[in-house]
Tab-separated table of C-alpha atoms in Angstrom:
chain	number	residue	atom	x	y	z
A	1	ILE	CA	8.275	-7.661	4.189
A	2	SER	CA	10.609	-10.549	4.943
A	3	GLU	CA	10.752	-9.429	8.591
A	4	MET	CA	6.971	-9.578	8.978
A	5	TYR	CA	4.779	-12.119	10.703
A	6	TRP	CA	3.180	-14.471	8.138
A	7	LYS	CA	-0.298	-12.973	8.554
A	8	TYR	CA	1.063	-9.510	7.792
A	9	LYS	CA	2.869	-10.866	4.730
A	10	ALA	CA	-0.451	-12.281	3.489
A	11	MET	CA	-2.094	-8.891	4.007
A	12	VAL	CA	0.600	-7.047	2.049
A	13	LEU	CA	0.474	-9.658	-0.696
A	14	MET	CA	-3.316	-9.329	-1.003
A	15	HIS	CA	-3.015	-5.554	-1.268
A	16	GLU	CA	-0.348	-5.746	-3.965
A	17	LEU	CA	-2.135	-8.405	-6.003
A	18	ILE	CA	-5.416	-6.491	-6.034
A	19	GLU	CA	-3.611	-3.266	-6.937
A	20	TYR	CA	-1.698	-5.003	-9.741
A	21	PHE	CA	-4.700	-6.690	-11.320
A	22	ILE	CA	-6.838	-3.549	-11.235
A	23	CYS	CA	-4.023	-1.598	-12.884
A	24	ARG	CA	-3.555	-4.303	-15.468
A	25	SER	CA	-7.276	-4.356	-16.269
A	26	LYS	CA	-7.139	-0.585	-16.878
A	27	GLY	CA	-3.995	-0.761	-19.030
A	28	ILE	CA	-1.852	1.030	-16.439
A	29	THR	CA	1.791	0.019	-16.785
A	30	SER	CA	4.439	-0.588	-14.150
A	31	ASP	CA	6.431	2.258	-15.705
A	32	GLU	CA	3.561	4.696	-15.099
A	33	CYS	CA	3.306	3.570	-11.492
A	34	ASP	CA	7.074	3.739	-10.996
A	35	GLU	CA	7.177	7.283	-12.405
A	36	TRP	CA	4.453	8.345	-9.973
A	37	ASP	CA	6.248	6.674	-7.054
A	38	GLU	CA	9.526	8.389	-7.980
A	39	TRP	CA	7.798	11.782	-8.156
A	40	PHE	CA	6.069	11.127	-4.836
A	41	GLU	CA	9.368	10.079	-3.248
A	42	GLN	CA	10.893	13.389	-4.383
A	43	GLN	CA	8.013	15.171	-2.683
A	44	TYR	CA	8.790	13.278	0.537
A	45	GLU	CA	12.454	14.204	0.337
A	46	SER	CA	11.734	17.876	-0.321
A	47	GLY	CA	9.339	18.015	2.633
A	48	ASN	CA	6.288	18.817	0.504
A	49	ILE	CA	4.492	15.652	1.588
A	50	PRO	CA	4.820	13.925	4.973
A	51	LYS	CA	6.024	10.298	5.010
A	52	SER	CA	2.693	9.336	6.552
A	53	GLU	CA	0.928	10.071	3.223
A	54	GLU	CA	0.646	7.110	0.879
A	55	ALA	CA	1.287	7.659	-2.819
A	56	GLY	CA	-1.755	5.610	-3.793
A	57	MET	CA	-4.151	7.690	-1.715
A	58	ASP	CA	-3.600	10.685	-3.975
A	59	PRO	CA	-6.429	10.669	-6.566
A	60	ARG	CA	-3.884	11.626	-9.250
A	61	ALA	CA	-1.963	8.365	-8.760
A	62	PRO	CA	-2.390	6.062	-11.750
A	63	PHE	CA	-2.959	3.183	-9.318
A	64	HIS	CA	-5.322	5.078	-7.000
A	65	LYS	CA	-8.343	2.815	-7.599
A	66	GLY	CA	-6.188	-0.294	-7.201
A	67	HIS	CA	-4.695	1.100	-4.019
A	68	ILE	CA	-8.095	1.836	-2.501
A	69	TRP	CA	-9.346	-1.670	-3.262
A	70	GLY	CA	-6.032	-3.135	-2.122
A	71	CYS	CA	-6.493	-1.405	1.236
A	72	ARG	CA	-9.997	-2.794	1.538
A	73	MET	CA	-8.844	-6.338	0.805
A	74	GLU	CA	-5.905	-5.915	3.180
A	75	ARG	CA	-8.362	-5.038	5.937
A	76	LEU	CA	-10.560	-8.009	4.996
A	77	MET	CA	-7.526	-10.327	5.222
A	78	ALA	CA	-6.778	-8.957	8.689
A	79	TRP	CA	-10.292	-9.826	9.771
A	80	LEU	CA	-10.238	-13.283	8.146
A	81	LEU	CA	-6.850	-14.150	9.669
A	82	LYS	CA	-7.692	-12.536	13.024
A	83	ALA	CA	-4.611	-10.348	12.719
A	84	ASP	CA	-4.074	-7.305	14.932
A	85	TRP	CA	-4.768	-4.354	12.599
A	86	GLN	CA	-3.209	-1.773	14.930
A	87	GLU	CA	-0.014	-3.763	15.392
A	88	TYR	CA	0.149	-4.364	11.639
A	89	GLY	CA	0.047	-0.605	11.084
A	90	ARG	CA	2.845	-0.068	13.591
A	91	VAL	CA	4.991	-2.750	11.911
A	92	CYS	CA	4.400	-1.245	8.451
A	93	ASN	CA	5.267	2.240	9.697
A	94	ARG	CA	8.436	1.000	11.389
A	95	LEU	CA	9.594	-0.783	8.234
A	96	MET	CA	8.899	2.328	6.145
A	97	GLY	CA	10.654	4.640	8.595
A	98	ILE	CA	7.505	6.490	9.636
A	99	GLU	CA	7.424	7.772	13.197
């Protein structure tokens, strides 16, 4: 995110903090999340899941609830900071290699 505009960095940070603290409150470890992300990445590479799908949106993801709330808080930060939500999405997609 180092290439991002400061408002976008704040939005990403809010998402990640919310996701982390919800996982922590539920006893979900970083290892569990990393294992899920690695499996999901393999699904991307094998073509089973398009790059436009987010790992946390899958209800089976250990951090699903945290991801959903992280997304909500990310959107709230955009509103509070008067950030361009559409442009933010384009920047995120570009940085993640999503067309």
